[in-house]
MMTF fields as JSON, N, C-alpha, C and O atoms, coordinates in Angstrom:
{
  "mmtfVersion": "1.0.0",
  "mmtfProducer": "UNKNOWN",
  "numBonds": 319,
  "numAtoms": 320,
  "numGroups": 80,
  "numChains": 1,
  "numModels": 1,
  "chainsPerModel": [1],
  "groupsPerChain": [80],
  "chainIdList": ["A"],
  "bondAtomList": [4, 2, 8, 6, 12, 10, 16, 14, 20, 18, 24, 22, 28, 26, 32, 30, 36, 34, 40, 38, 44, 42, 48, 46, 52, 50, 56, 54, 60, 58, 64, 62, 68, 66, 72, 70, 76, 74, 80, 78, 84, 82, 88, 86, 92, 90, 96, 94, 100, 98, 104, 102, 108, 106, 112, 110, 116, 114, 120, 118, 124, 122, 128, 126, 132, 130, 136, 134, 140, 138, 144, 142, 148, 146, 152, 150, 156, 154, 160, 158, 164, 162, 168, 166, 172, 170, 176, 174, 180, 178, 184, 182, 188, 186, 192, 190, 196, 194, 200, 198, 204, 202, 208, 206, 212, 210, 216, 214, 220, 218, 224, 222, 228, 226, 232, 230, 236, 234, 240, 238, 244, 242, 248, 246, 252, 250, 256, 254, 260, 258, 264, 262, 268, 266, 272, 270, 276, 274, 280, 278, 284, 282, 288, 286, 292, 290, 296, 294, 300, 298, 304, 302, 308, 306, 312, 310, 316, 314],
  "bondOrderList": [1, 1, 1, 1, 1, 1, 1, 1, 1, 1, 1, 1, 1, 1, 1, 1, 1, 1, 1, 1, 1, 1, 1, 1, 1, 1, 1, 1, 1, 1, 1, 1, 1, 1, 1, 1, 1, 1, 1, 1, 1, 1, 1, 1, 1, 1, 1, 1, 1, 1, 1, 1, 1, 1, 1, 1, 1, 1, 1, 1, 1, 1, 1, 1, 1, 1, 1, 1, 1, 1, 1, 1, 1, 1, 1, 1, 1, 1, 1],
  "groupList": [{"groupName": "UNK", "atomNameList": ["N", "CA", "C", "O"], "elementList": ["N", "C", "C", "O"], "formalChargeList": [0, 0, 0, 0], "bondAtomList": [1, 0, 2, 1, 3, 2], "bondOrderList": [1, 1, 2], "singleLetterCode": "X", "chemCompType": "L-PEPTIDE LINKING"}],
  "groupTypeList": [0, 0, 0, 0, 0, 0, 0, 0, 0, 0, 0, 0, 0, 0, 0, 0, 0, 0, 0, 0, 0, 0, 0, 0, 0, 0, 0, 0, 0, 0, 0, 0, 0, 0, 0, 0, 0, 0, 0, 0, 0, 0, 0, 0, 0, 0, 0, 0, 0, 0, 0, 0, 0, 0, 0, 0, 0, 0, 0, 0, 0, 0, 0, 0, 0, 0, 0, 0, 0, 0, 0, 0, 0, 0, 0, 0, 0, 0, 0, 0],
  "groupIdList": [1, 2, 3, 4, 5, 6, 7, 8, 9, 10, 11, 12, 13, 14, 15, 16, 17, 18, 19, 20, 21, 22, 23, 24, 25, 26, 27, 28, 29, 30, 31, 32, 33, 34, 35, 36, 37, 38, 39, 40, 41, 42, 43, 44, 45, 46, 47, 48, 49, 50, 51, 52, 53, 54, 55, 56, 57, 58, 59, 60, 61, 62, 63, 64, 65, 66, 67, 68, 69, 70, 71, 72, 73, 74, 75, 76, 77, 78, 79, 80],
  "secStructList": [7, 7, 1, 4, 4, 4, 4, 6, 6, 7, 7, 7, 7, 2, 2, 2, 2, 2, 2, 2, 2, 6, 4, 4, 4, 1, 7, 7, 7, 7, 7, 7, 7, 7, 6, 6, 6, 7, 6, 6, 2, 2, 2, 2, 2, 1, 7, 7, 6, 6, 7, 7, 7, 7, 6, 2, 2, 2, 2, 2, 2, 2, 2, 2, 2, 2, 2, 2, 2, 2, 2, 2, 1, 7, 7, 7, 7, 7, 7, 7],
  "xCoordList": [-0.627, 0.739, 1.011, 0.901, 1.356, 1.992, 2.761, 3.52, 3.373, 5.1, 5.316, 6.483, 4.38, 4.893, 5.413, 6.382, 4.882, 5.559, 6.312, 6.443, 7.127, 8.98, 9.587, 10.713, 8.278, 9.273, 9.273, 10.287, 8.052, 8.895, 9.489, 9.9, 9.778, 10.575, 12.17, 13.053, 12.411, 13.383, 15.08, 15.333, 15.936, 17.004, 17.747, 18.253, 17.941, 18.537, 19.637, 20.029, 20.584, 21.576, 21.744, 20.846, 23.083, 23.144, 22.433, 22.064, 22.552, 22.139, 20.46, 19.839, 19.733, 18.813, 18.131, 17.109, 18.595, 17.95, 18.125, 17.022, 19.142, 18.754, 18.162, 17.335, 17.706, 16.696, 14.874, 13.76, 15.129, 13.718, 13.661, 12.64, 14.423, 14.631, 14.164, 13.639, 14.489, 13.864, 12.7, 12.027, 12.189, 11.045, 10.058, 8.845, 10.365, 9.639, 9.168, 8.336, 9.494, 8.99, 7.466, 6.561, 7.47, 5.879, 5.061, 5.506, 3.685, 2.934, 1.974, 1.128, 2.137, 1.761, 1.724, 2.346, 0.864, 0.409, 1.136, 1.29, 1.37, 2.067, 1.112, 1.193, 0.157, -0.877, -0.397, 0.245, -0.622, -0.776, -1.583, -2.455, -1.576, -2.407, -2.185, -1.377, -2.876, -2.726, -2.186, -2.249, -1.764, -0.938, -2.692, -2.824, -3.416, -4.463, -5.5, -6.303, -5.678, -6.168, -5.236, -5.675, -3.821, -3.639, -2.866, -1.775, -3.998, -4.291, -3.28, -3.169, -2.661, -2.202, -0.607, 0.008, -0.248, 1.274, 0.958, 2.048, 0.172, -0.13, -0.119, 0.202, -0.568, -0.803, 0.829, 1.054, 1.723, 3.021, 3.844, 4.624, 3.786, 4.392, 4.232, 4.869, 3.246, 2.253, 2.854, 2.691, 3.426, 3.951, 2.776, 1.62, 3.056, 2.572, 1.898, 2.342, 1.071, 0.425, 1.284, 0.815, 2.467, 3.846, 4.552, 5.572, 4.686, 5.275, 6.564, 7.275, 6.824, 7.838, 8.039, 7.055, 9.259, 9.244, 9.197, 10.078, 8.444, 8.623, 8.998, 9.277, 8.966, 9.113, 10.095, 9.91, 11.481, 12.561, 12.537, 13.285, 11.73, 11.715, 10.84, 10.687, 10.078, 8.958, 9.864, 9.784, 10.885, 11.869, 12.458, 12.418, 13.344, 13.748, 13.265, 13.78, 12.059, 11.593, 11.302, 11.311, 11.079, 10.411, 11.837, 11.651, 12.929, 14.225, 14.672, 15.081, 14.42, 15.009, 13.882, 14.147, 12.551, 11.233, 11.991, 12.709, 11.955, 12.274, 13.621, 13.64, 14.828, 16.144, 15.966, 16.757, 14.633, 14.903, 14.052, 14.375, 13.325, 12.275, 13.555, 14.026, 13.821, 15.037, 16.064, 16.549, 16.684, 17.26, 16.685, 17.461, 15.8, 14.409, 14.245, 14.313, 13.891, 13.984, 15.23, 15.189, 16.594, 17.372, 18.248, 18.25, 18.65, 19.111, 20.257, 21.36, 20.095, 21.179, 21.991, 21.445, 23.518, 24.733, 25.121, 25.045, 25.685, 26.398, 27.503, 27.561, 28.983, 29.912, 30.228, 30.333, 30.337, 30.958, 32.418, 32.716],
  "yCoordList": [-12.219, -11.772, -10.522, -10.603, -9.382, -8.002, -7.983, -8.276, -7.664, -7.883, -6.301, -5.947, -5.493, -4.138, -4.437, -4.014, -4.848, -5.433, -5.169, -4.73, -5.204, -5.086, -3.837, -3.406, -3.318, -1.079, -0.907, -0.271, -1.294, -0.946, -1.487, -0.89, -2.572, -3.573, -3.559, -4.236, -3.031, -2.817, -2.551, -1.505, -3.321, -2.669, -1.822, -2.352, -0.582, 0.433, 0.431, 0.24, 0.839, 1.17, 2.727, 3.221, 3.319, 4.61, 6.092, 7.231, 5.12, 6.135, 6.143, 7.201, 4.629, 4.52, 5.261, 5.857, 5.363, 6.159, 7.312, 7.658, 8.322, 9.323, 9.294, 10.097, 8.92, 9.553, 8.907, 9.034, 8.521, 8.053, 8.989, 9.637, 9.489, 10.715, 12.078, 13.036, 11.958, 13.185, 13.244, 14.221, 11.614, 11.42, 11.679, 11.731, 11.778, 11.826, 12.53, 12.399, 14.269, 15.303, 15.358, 16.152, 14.272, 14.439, 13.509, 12.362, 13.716, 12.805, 12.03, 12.673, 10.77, 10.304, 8.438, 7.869, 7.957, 6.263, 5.662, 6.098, 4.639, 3.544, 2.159, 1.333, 2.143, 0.763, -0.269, -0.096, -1.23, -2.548, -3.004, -3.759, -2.743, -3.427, -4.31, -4.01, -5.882, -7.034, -6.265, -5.114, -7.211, -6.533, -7.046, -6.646, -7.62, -7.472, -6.455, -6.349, -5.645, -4.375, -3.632, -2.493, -3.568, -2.36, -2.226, -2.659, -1.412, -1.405, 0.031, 0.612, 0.347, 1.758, 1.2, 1.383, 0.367, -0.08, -1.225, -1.515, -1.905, -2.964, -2.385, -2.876, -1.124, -0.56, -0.036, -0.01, 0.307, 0.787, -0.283, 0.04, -1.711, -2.98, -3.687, -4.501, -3.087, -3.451, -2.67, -1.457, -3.349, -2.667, -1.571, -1.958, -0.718, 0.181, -0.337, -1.325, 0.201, 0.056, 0.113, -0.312, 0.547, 0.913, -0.298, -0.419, -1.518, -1.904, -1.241, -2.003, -0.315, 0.558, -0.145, -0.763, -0.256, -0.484, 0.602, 1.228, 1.345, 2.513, 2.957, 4.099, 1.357, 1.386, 2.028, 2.682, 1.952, 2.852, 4.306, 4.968, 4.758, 6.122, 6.919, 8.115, 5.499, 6.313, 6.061, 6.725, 5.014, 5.013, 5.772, 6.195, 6.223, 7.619, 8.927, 9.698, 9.085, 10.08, 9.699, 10.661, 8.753, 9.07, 9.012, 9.256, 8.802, 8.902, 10.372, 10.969, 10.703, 12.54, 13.316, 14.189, 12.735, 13.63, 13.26, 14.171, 12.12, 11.637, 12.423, 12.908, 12.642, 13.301, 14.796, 15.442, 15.547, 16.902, 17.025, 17.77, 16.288, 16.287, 15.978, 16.777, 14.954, 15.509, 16.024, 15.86, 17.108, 17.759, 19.505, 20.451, 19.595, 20.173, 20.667, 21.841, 19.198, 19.407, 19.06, 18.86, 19.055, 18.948, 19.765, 20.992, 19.431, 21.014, 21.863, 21.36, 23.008, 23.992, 23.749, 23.563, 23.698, 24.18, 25.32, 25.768, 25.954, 27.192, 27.11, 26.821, 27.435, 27.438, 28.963, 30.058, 28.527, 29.456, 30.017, 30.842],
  "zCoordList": [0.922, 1.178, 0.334, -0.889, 0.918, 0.433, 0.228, 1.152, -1.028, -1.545, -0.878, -0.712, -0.553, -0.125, 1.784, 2.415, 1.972, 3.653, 3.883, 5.026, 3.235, 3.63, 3.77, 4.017, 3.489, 3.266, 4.186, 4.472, 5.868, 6.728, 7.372, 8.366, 7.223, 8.049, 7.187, 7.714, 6.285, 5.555, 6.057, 6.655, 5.841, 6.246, 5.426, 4.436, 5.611, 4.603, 5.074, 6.225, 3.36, 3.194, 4.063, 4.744, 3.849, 4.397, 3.502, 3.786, 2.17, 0.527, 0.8, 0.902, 0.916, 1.125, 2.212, 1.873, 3.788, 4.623, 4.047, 3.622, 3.731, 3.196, 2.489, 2.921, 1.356, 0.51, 1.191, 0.682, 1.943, 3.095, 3.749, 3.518, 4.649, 5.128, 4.397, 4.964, 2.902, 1.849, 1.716, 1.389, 2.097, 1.396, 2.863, 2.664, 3.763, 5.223, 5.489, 6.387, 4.613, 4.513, 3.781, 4.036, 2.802, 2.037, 2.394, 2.371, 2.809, 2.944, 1.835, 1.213, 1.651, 0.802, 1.289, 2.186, 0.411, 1.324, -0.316, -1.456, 0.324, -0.574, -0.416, 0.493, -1.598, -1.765, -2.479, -3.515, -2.07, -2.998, -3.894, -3.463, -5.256, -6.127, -6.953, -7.832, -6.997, -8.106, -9.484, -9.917, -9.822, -11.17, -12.233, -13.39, -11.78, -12.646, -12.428, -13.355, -11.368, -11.06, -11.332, -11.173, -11.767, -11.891, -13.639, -14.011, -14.487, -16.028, -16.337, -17.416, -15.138, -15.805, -16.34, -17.391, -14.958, -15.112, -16.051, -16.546, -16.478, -17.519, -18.788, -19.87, -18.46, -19.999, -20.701, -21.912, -19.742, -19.865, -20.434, -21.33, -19.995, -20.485, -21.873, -22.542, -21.959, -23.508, -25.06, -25.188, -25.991, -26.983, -27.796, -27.97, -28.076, -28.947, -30.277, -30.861, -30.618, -32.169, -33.263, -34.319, -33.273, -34.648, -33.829, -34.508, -32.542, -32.333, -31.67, -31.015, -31.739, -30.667, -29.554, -29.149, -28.794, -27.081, -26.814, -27.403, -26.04, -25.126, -23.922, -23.558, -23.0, -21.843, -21.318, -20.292, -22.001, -21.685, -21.654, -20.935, -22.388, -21.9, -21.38, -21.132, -21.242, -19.373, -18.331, -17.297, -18.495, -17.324, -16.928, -15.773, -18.047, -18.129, -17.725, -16.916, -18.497, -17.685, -16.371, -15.603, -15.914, -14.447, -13.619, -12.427, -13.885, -13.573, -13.291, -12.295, -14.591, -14.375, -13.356, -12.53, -13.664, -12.844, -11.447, -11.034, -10.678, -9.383, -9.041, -7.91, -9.889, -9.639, -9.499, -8.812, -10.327, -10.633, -8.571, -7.646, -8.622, -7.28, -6.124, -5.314, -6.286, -5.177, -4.72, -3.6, -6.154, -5.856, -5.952, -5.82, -6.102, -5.606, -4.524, -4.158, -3.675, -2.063, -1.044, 0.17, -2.138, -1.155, 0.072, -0.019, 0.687, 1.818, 1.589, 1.375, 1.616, 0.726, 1.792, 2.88, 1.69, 2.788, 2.36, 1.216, 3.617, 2.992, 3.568, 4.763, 2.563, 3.433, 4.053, 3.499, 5.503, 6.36, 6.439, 7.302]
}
């Protein structure tokens, strides 16, 4: 069972189709991997050597990276 299944069978919000819609422009595949094959997002969950949480501000960043990217590619209006 694929917990990813559901993206396209998905019912979107109106916020949600648009930014699907943003995203329709780039091509790119969306995989499924066991959370025990996948050591990169395991490695992110895992406290630091000083004990630090860090996780919050890979969130963060990947928050502002994902916001600066879609407003990046979003569509200029011009008023007439």
């Amino acid at each position: 069972d694929n917990p990813l299944d559901h993206l396209n069978t998905a019912n979107l919000g109106a916020a949600e189709q648009q930014k699907a819609a943003q995203l329709a422009g780039f091509q790119f595949e969306v995989r499924y991997r066991p959370g025990w094959t996948n050591g990169n997002a395991d490695a992110l969950s895992r406290p630091t050597e000083d004990g630090a949480d860090r996780c919050g501000e890979v969130g963060y960043v990947a928050s502002e990276v994902v916001r600066a990217c879609v407003h990046a590619f979003a569509p200029v209006t011009k008023n007439l």
